[in-house]
Coordinates of C-alpha atoms and ligand atoms in Angstrom, one line a residue:
M1 CA 2.8 -8.1 30.9
M2 CA 3.0 -11.8 30.4
K3 CA 3.8 -13.9 33.5
D4 CA 6.6 -16.4 33.5
F5 CA 5.3 -19.9 33.3
I6 CA 6.2 -23.6 33.5
F7 CA 4.5 -25.9 31.0
S8 CA 4.3 -29.6 31.6
N9 CA 1.7 -32.0 30.5
T10 CA 2.4 -35.6 31.3
T11 CA -0.7 -37.4 30.0
K12 CA 0.2 -40.0 27.4
V13 CA -2.5 -39.8 24.7
Y14 CA -3.5 -42.6 22.4
F15 CA -5.7 -40.9 19.8
G16 CA -7.7 -42.7 17.1
K17 CA -10.0 -45.5 16.3
D18 CA -7.6 -48.4 16.7
Q19 CA -5.8 -47.4 19.8
L20 CA -7.6 -49.3 22.5
Q21 CA -5.6 -52.4 21.7
H22 CA -2.8 -50.7 23.7
L23 CA -5.0 -50.6 26.9
S24 CA -3.8 -53.9 28.2
E25 CA -0.1 -53.1 27.9
E26 CA -0.6 -49.7 29.5
M27 CA -2.7 -51.1 32.4
S28 CA -0.2 -53.8 33.1
K29 CA 2.4 -51.2 34.0
F30 CA 0.4 -50.1 37.0
G31 CA -0.2 -53.5 38.7
K32 CA -2.8 -56.2 38.8
K33 CA -5.9 -54.8 40.5
V34 CA -8.1 -52.2 38.7
L35 CA -11.2 -50.3 39.7
L36 CA -13.2 -49.7 36.6
V37 CA -15.4 -46.6 37.0
Y38 CA -18.3 -45.8 34.7
G39 CA -21.6 -43.9 34.5
G40 CA -25.2 -44.9 33.9
G41 CA -24.7 -47.5 31.2
S42 CA -23.8 -45.8 27.9
I43 CA -20.6 -47.7 27.7
K44 CA -22.5 -51.0 27.8
R45 CA -24.9 -49.8 25.0
I46 CA -22.0 -48.9 22.7
G47 CA -20.1 -52.2 23.3
L48 CA -17.2 -50.3 24.9
Y49 CA -17.5 -52.1 28.3
D50 CA -17.0 -55.5 26.6
R51 CA -14.0 -54.2 24.6
V52 CA -12.4 -52.7 27.8
M53 CA -13.0 -56.0 29.7
E54 CA -11.3 -57.9 26.9
E55 CA -8.2 -55.7 27.3
L56 CA -8.2 -56.0 31.1
N57 CA -8.5 -59.8 30.8
K58 CA -5.7 -59.8 28.3
A59 CA -3.6 -58.0 30.9
G60 CA -4.5 -60.6 33.5
M61 CA -6.0 -58.0 35.7
T62 CA -8.5 -58.5 38.6
V63 CA -11.4 -56.1 37.9
F64 CA -13.5 -54.4 40.5
E65 CA -16.3 -52.1 39.3
L66 CA -18.0 -48.9 40.3
P67 CA -20.9 -48.3 38.0
G68 CA -23.5 -45.5 38.3
V69 CA -21.4 -42.3 38.4
E70 CA -23.9 -39.5 38.1
P71 CA -23.7 -36.5 35.7
N72 CA -22.4 -33.9 38.2
P73 CA -20.8 -36.7 40.2
H74 CA -21.7 -37.0 43.9
H75 CA -19.1 -37.1 46.6
T76 CA -20.9 -40.1 48.2
T77 CA -20.2 -42.1 45.0
V78 CA -16.5 -41.0 45.1
N79 CA -16.4 -42.2 48.7
K80 CA -17.8 -45.6 47.7
G81 CA -15.1 -46.0 45.1
A82 CA -12.4 -45.0 47.5
A83 CA -13.6 -47.5 50.0
I84 CA -13.3 -50.3 47.4
C85 CA -9.8 -49.1 46.6
K86 CA -8.7 -49.3 50.2
K87 CA -10.5 -52.6 50.9
E88 CA -9.2 -54.4 47.8
G89 CA -5.8 -52.8 47.5
I90 CA -6.5 -51.4 44.1
D91 CA -3.4 -50.5 42.0
V92 CA -4.9 -48.3 39.3
V93 CA -8.3 -46.6 38.6
L94 CA -9.7 -46.7 35.1
A95 CA -12.4 -44.2 34.0
V96 CA -14.5 -45.1 31.0
G97 CA -16.9 -42.3 30.2
G98 CA -17.4 -38.5 30.1
G99 CA -16.2 -35.8 32.4
S100 CA -18.3 -36.8 35.3
T101 CA -16.9 -40.3 35.3
I102 CA -13.3 -39.1 34.9
D103 CA -13.7 -36.4 37.6
A104 CA -15.1 -39.0 40.0
T105 CA -12.2 -41.3 39.2
K106 CA -9.7 -38.6 40.0
A107 CA -11.3 -37.9 43.3
I108 CA -11.4 -41.6 44.0
A109 CA -7.7 -41.9 43.2
A110 CA -6.9 -39.2 45.7
T111 CA -9.3 -40.3 48.5
A112 CA -7.9 -43.9 48.2
K113 CA -4.6 -42.4 49.7
Y114 CA -6.4 -40.4 52.4
E115 CA -6.5 -41.8 55.9
G116 CA -10.1 -40.4 56.3
D117 CA -13.0 -41.7 54.3
D118 CA -14.7 -38.5 53.0
C119 CA -13.4 -36.9 49.8
W120 CA -15.1 -33.7 50.7
D121 CA -12.4 -33.1 53.3
I122 CA -9.8 -33.0 50.4
I123 CA -12.0 -31.0 48.1
T124 CA -12.7 -28.3 50.7
G125 CA -9.0 -28.1 51.7
K126 CA -9.6 -29.6 55.2
A127 CA -7.2 -32.4 54.3
F128 CA -4.2 -32.4 52.0
V129 CA -3.3 -35.6 50.1
P130 CA -0.1 -35.2 48.2
D131 CA -0.4 -38.4 46.1
N132 CA -3.1 -40.5 44.4
L133 CA -3.5 -43.8 42.6
P134 CA -2.6 -43.8 38.9
I135 CA -5.4 -42.8 36.6
V136 CA -6.2 -44.1 33.1
T137 CA -9.0 -42.7 31.0
V138 CA -11.1 -43.8 28.1
L139 CA -13.0 -40.7 27.0
T140 CA -16.6 -41.0 25.6
L141 CA -17.7 -37.4 25.5
S142 CA -15.9 -34.4 24.2
A143 CA -16.4 -31.5 26.6
T144 CA -14.6 -31.0 29.9
G145 CA -11.0 -31.6 29.0
S146 CA -10.7 -33.7 32.2
E147 CA -9.0 -36.4 30.1
M148 CA -5.8 -34.2 30.0
D149 CA -6.1 -31.6 32.7
I150 CA -5.3 -31.4 36.4
G151 CA -8.8 -30.9 37.8
G152 CA -12.1 -32.5 38.6
V153 CA -15.4 -31.1 39.9
I154 CA -17.5 -32.9 42.5
S155 CA -21.0 -32.2 43.9
N156 CA -22.2 -32.5 47.4
V157 CA -25.9 -32.7 47.0
E158 CA -26.7 -32.5 50.7
L159 CA -25.1 -29.1 50.7
N160 CA -26.1 -27.9 47.2
D161 CA -22.4 -27.4 46.7
K162 CA -20.2 -28.2 43.7
Q163 CA -16.5 -27.6 44.0
P164 CA -13.4 -28.1 41.9
M165 CA -10.3 -30.0 43.0
F166 CA -6.9 -29.5 41.4
G167 CA -3.5 -31.0 41.7
P168 CA -0.6 -31.8 39.4
T169 CA -0.9 -35.5 40.1
L170 CA -4.6 -35.5 39.3
R171 CA -3.8 -35.7 35.6
S172 CA -4.6 -38.9 33.8
N173 CA -1.4 -41.0 33.3
V174 CA -2.7 -42.3 30.1
S175 CA -5.8 -41.2 28.0
F176 CA -7.4 -43.1 25.2
L177 CA -9.2 -40.7 22.8
D178 CA -11.2 -42.6 20.2
P179 CA -13.6 -40.4 18.4
T180 CA -15.8 -43.4 17.4
N181 CA -16.7 -43.7 21.1
T182 CA -18.5 -40.4 20.8
F183 CA -20.7 -41.3 17.8
S184 CA -23.5 -42.3 20.2
V185 CA -23.5 -38.9 22.1
N186 CA -26.9 -37.3 21.4
A187 CA -27.4 -33.9 19.9
Y188 CA -28.1 -32.3 23.3
Q189 CA -24.9 -33.6 25.0
T190 CA -22.9 -32.8 21.8
A191 CA -24.2 -29.2 21.9
S192 CA -23.6 -28.8 25.6
G193 CA -20.1 -30.4 25.4
S194 CA -19.2 -28.1 22.5
V195 CA -20.2 -25.0 24.4
D196 CA -18.2 -26.3 27.4
I197 CA -15.1 -26.5 25.1
M198 CA -15.6 -23.0 23.9
A199 CA -16.3 -21.8 27.5
H200 CA -12.9 -23.2 28.6
V201 CA -11.1 -21.1 26.0
F202 CA -13.2 -18.0 27.0
D203 CA -13.0 -18.5 30.7
V204 CA -9.4 -19.5 31.4
A205 CA -7.7 -17.7 28.5
Y206 CA -9.4 -15.5 26.0
F207 CA -11.4 -13.3 28.4
S208 CA -9.2 -13.8 31.3
A209 CA -7.5 -10.8 32.8
Q210 CA -5.0 -8.9 30.7
E211 CA -1.8 -11.0 30.0
E212 CA -1.6 -12.0 26.4
M213 CA 0.8 -13.7 24.1
D214 CA -0.3 -13.1 20.5
M215 CA 0.5 -16.7 19.4
L216 CA -1.7 -18.1 22.2
T217 CA -4.6 -15.7 21.5
R218 CA -4.5 -16.8 17.8
M219 CA -4.4 -20.4 18.7
Q220 CA -7.3 -20.0 21.1
E221 CA -9.3 -18.5 18.2
E222 CA -8.4 -21.6 16.1
V223 CA -9.7 -23.9 18.7
L224 CA -12.9 -21.9 19.0
K225 CA -13.3 -21.9 15.2
T226 CA -12.8 -25.6 15.2
V227 CA -15.8 -26.0 17.5
V228 CA -17.9 -23.5 15.6
K229 CA -17.2 -25.5 12.4
Y230 CA -17.6 -29.1 13.7
A231 CA -20.2 -29.0 16.4
P232 CA -23.1 -28.5 13.9
V233 CA -21.6 -31.3 11.7
A234 CA -21.5 -33.8 14.6
I235 CA -25.1 -32.9 15.5
D236 CA -26.3 -33.4 11.9
K237 CA -24.2 -36.5 11.3
P238 CA -23.3 -38.1 14.6
D239 CA -20.9 -40.7 13.0
D240 CA -18.9 -38.1 11.1
Y241 CA -15.4 -39.1 12.2
E242 CA -13.7 -35.9 11.2
A243 CA -16.1 -33.8 13.2
R244 CA -15.9 -36.0 16.3
A245 CA -12.1 -36.2 16.1
N246 CA -11.8 -32.4 15.8
L247 CA -14.2 -31.9 18.8
M248 CA -12.3 -34.5 20.8
W249 CA -8.9 -33.0 20.3
A250 CA -10.3 -29.5 20.8
S251 CA -11.7 -30.6 24.1
S252 CA -8.4 -31.8 25.3
W253 CA -6.4 -28.8 24.1
A254 CA -8.9 -26.2 25.5
L255 CA -7.9 -27.2 29.0
N256 CA -4.6 -29.1 29.0
G257 CA -2.6 -26.0 30.0
F258 CA -1.1 -24.9 26.7
L259 CA -3.6 -22.3 25.7
F260 CA -3.4 -20.5 29.0
S261 CA 0.3 -20.6 29.6
G262 CA 1.2 -17.6 31.6
I263 CA -2.4 -16.4 31.8
S264 CA -4.5 -15.8 35.0
Q265 CA -7.2 -18.5 35.0
D266 CA -10.2 -16.7 36.3
A267 CA -13.0 -19.1 35.2
V268 CA -15.6 -16.5 36.1
C269 CA -18.4 -18.1 34.1
H270 CA -17.6 -21.5 35.5
M271 CA -17.8 -20.2 39.0
I272 CA -21.3 -18.8 38.2
E273 CA -22.5 -21.9 36.3
H274 CA -21.3 -24.4 39.0
E275 CA -23.8 -22.8 41.3
V276 CA -26.6 -23.5 38.8
S277 CA -25.7 -27.1 38.4
A278 CA -25.1 -27.5 42.2
F279 CA -28.6 -26.2 43.0
Y280 CA -30.5 -27.6 40.0
D281 CA -28.4 -30.6 38.7
I282 CA -28.5 -29.2 35.1
T283 CA -26.0 -30.1 32.3
H284 CA -22.9 -27.9 32.8
G285 CA -22.4 -26.9 29.2
H286 CA -26.0 -25.9 28.8
G287 CA -25.8 -23.7 31.9
L288 CA -22.7 -22.0 30.4
A289 CA -24.5 -21.4 27.1
I290 CA -27.2 -19.4 28.9
I291 CA -24.7 -17.5 31.1
I292 CA -21.9 -16.6 28.7
P293 CA -23.8 -14.2 26.4
K294 CA -25.4 -12.5 29.3
W295 CA -22.1 -12.2 31.1
L296 CA -20.5 -10.7 28.0
T297 CA -23.3 -8.2 27.7
Y298 CA -23.0 -7.3 31.4
I299 CA -19.2 -6.7 31.2
L300 CA -19.4 -4.9 27.9
N301 CA -17.8 -1.4 28.2
E302 CA -15.3 0.6 26.3
S303 CA -12.4 -1.3 27.6
T304 CA -13.8 -4.8 27.0
A305 CA -15.5 -4.1 23.7
P306 CA -12.4 -4.4 21.4
K307 CA -11.7 -8.0 22.6
I308 CA -15.3 -9.1 22.3
K309 CA -15.4 -7.6 18.9
R310 CA -12.2 -9.4 18.0
L311 CA -13.9 -12.7 19.0
G312 CA -16.8 -11.8 16.7
V313 CA -14.6 -10.9 13.7
N314 CA -12.1 -13.7 14.0
V315 CA -14.4 -16.5 15.1
L316 CA -18.0 -15.7 14.4
G317 CA -17.9 -13.8 11.1
V318 CA -18.8 -10.4 12.4
D319 CA -18.1 -7.4 10.1
T320 CA -14.7 -5.9 10.9
S321 CA -15.8 -2.4 9.8
L322 CA -18.2 -2.1 12.8
S323 CA -17.2 0.1 15.7
D324 CA -15.8 -1.7 18.8
M325 CA -19.1 -1.4 20.6
D326 CA -21.3 -2.4 17.7
G327 CA -18.9 -5.2 16.8
A328 CA -19.0 -6.5 20.3
K329 CA -22.8 -6.5 20.4
A330 CA -22.8 -8.3 17.0
A331 CA -20.4 -10.9 18.5
V332 CA -22.8 -11.6 21.4
A333 CA -25.7 -11.9 19.0
A334 CA -23.7 -14.3 16.8
L335 CA -22.9 -16.4 19.9
E336 CA -26.6 -16.6 20.8
I337 CA -27.4 -17.7 17.3
L338 CA -24.8 -20.4 17.5
F339 CA -25.8 -21.7 20.9
F340 CA -29.6 -21.4 20.6
E341 CA -30.4 -21.8 16.9
T342 CA -27.6 -23.8 15.3
L343 CA -26.9 -26.0 18.3
G344 CA -30.5 -26.0 19.5
L345 CA -30.0 -25.3 23.2
K346 CA -32.7 -23.5 25.2
S347 CA -31.7 -20.0 26.0
R348 CA -33.1 -19.2 29.5
L349 CA -32.8 -20.6 33.0
S350 CA -36.6 -20.5 33.2
D351 CA -36.7 -22.9 30.3
L352 CA -35.0 -25.4 32.6
G353 CA -37.5 -24.8 35.4
I354 CA -35.3 -22.5 37.4
D355 CA -36.7 -19.5 39.2
D356 CA -35.0 -16.7 41.1
K357 CA -35.5 -17.9 44.6
N358 CA -31.9 -19.0 45.2
F359 CA -30.2 -16.4 43.1
A360 CA -28.9 -14.3 46.0
L361 CA -27.4 -17.3 47.8
M362 CA -26.0 -18.7 44.6
A363 CA -24.4 -15.4 43.7
K364 CA -22.8 -15.1 47.2
K365 CA -21.5 -18.7 46.9
A366 CA -20.1 -18.1 43.4
C367 CA -18.0 -15.3 44.8
G368 CA -16.5 -17.6 47.3
S369 CA -14.4 -16.6 50.4
K370 CA -13.0 -13.5 48.6
G371 CA -16.5 -12.1 48.2
K372 CA -15.8 -11.3 44.5
L373 CA -14.9 -12.8 41.2
E374 CA -11.8 -11.4 39.7
G375 CA -11.6 -11.5 35.9
V376 CA -11.5 -9.2 33.0
T377 CA -13.9 -7.1 35.2
T378 CA -14.4 -7.7 39.0
L379 CA -17.9 -9.0 39.9
T380 CA -19.5 -8.7 43.3
P381 CA -22.4 -10.9 44.5
D382 CA -24.7 -8.1 43.5
D383 CA -23.3 -8.2 39.9
V384 CA -23.6 -12.0 39.7
E385 CA -27.2 -11.9 40.9
K386 CA -28.0 -9.4 38.2
I387 CA -26.4 -11.7 35.6
F388 CA -28.6 -14.6 36.9
R389 CA -31.7 -12.4 36.5
M390 CA -30.7 -11.5 32.9
C391 CA -30.6 -15.3 32.3
L392 CA -34.1 -16.0 33.6
Ligands
NZQ401 O1 -23.6 -41.9 32.5 P1 -23.6 -42.4 31.1 O2 -24.6 -43.5 30.9 O3 -22.3 -42.7 30.6 O4 -24.3 -41.3 30.2 C1 -23.6 -40.0 30.1 C2 -24.4 -38.9 30.8 O5 -25.8 -39.2 30.9 C3 -23.8 -39.5 28.6 N1 -22.7 -40.1 27.8 C4 -21.3 -40.0 28.0 N2 -20.7 -40.6 26.9 C5 -21.6 -41.0 26.1 C6 -22.9 -40.7 26.6 N3 -24.1 -41.1 26.0 C7 -24.0 -41.8 24.9 N4 -22.8 -42.1 24.3 C8 -21.6 -41.7 24.9 N5 -20.5 -42.0 24.3 O6 -23.7 -38.1 28.7 C9 -24.3 -37.7 29.9 C10 -23.4 -36.6 30.4 O7 -22.1 -37.2 30.8 P2 -21.1 -36.3 31.7 O8 -19.9 -37.2 32.0 O9 -21.8 -35.8 32.9 O10 -20.8 -35.1 30.8 P3 -19.5 -34.2 30.7 O11 -18.4 -34.8 30.0 O12 -20.0 -32.9 30.1 O13 -19.1 -33.9 32.2 C11 -19.7 -32.9 33.0 C12 -19.1 -32.8 34.4 O14 -17.7 -32.4 34.3 C13 -17.5 -31.2 35.1 C14 -18.9 -30.5 35.0 O15 -19.1 -29.5 36.0 C15 -19.8 -31.7 35.2 O16 -19.9 -32.1 36.5 N6 -16.4 -30.4 34.6 C16 -15.2 -30.9 34.7 C17 -14.0 -30.2 34.4 C18 -12.7 -30.7 34.6 N7 -12.5 -31.9 35.0 O17 -11.7 -30.0 34.3 C19 -14.1 -28.9 33.8 C20 -15.5 -28.5 33.3 O18 -15.5 -27.1 33.2 C21 -16.6 -29.0 34.1 O19 -16.9 -28.2 35.2
ZN402 ZN1 -16.6 -26.4 31.8

């Protein structure tokens, strides 16, 4: 039975290649002092940093900078950004980058309003901050959906921990989505990001527990089909505007709330993967590519087979005349071909230098305080450890 739901998404999106000219007018609405947050330098290499500065200057803004946000952003970097906000009286934070930069920016925006100085207090629920600074985003990598969602994920490397934070005010006020800013994303990050988009559809909607609305299930499949079609094109021809545009909008729609209206958002594979990137600092989407097919194989039974087969038939070209069980197995095989042959990702955790020494601890942590992961099937730490072993 479908749950009642409220749908609201307040992010104003400027989509397209000539939209950044509106950055100055949007930034001006929030005040005069901006903290510009970015990663390890890709935005300088593609000329985007200069273009953004031009707009901020046009708006007459005073710009403070936090460069160097790490992939899998560190809580200490967030704390550094929040300290600048407090010291300088920042009015608005501007993220220019991928999901890591945007997530760090969201956490900075919240920590800037916290009387303490450690974002980890907020992320772990020790402190509650009802408000945050306004957030503006210029996206450069299609993957996480952070540009239009209410979440962020922060790593505490001292604790080998990686935790999500959520809140309705953590949505970007304004997002600039220019597909040309993703032309420079390399094949590996394009592949990983594309898997992440698909994983969001799987994890928070398609393979989530029970409730379904037919319209949404069919739209989830359309988003998945979009990624299946355009990820290989973007890898082959990085400056294909149509491919980059489709991936960018798919990224935003996979996680902006619409596709999982009224659906339990279990995010089982994400909980499992976050342990891998917390312990080994790997690329999130690559971890998901390794885990998802093994997870589907692990949960395959008579009751899950029809939905897995449906994925195969409607998204991956599996023969509809197969039995539910054979169709489901063919769907998993097709997914593996997509991830590891077409998109060129490595298929095993051992390929990434990961062994089994932390699996028991990672499995326990993935199951959190409830001691289990509740999704389409409930997983215990023992189940999760078995899935990790299948991924080796
Ligand atoms: O740091 P720079 O120099 O910018 O380089 C980045 C980084 O090395 C590079 N890159 C980004 N845009 C580029 C580019 N290189 C060339 N040209 C461009 N236009 O790509 C590398 C990866 O960037 P990152 O931001 O880490 O990737 P992604 O967008 O995949 O973000 C991953 C993080 O987001 C979290 C993940 O766990 C991970 O920490 N997630 C956030 C979610 C959310 N906010 O809702 C949901 C997701 O499930 C996910 O967990
Ligand atoms: Zn993800």
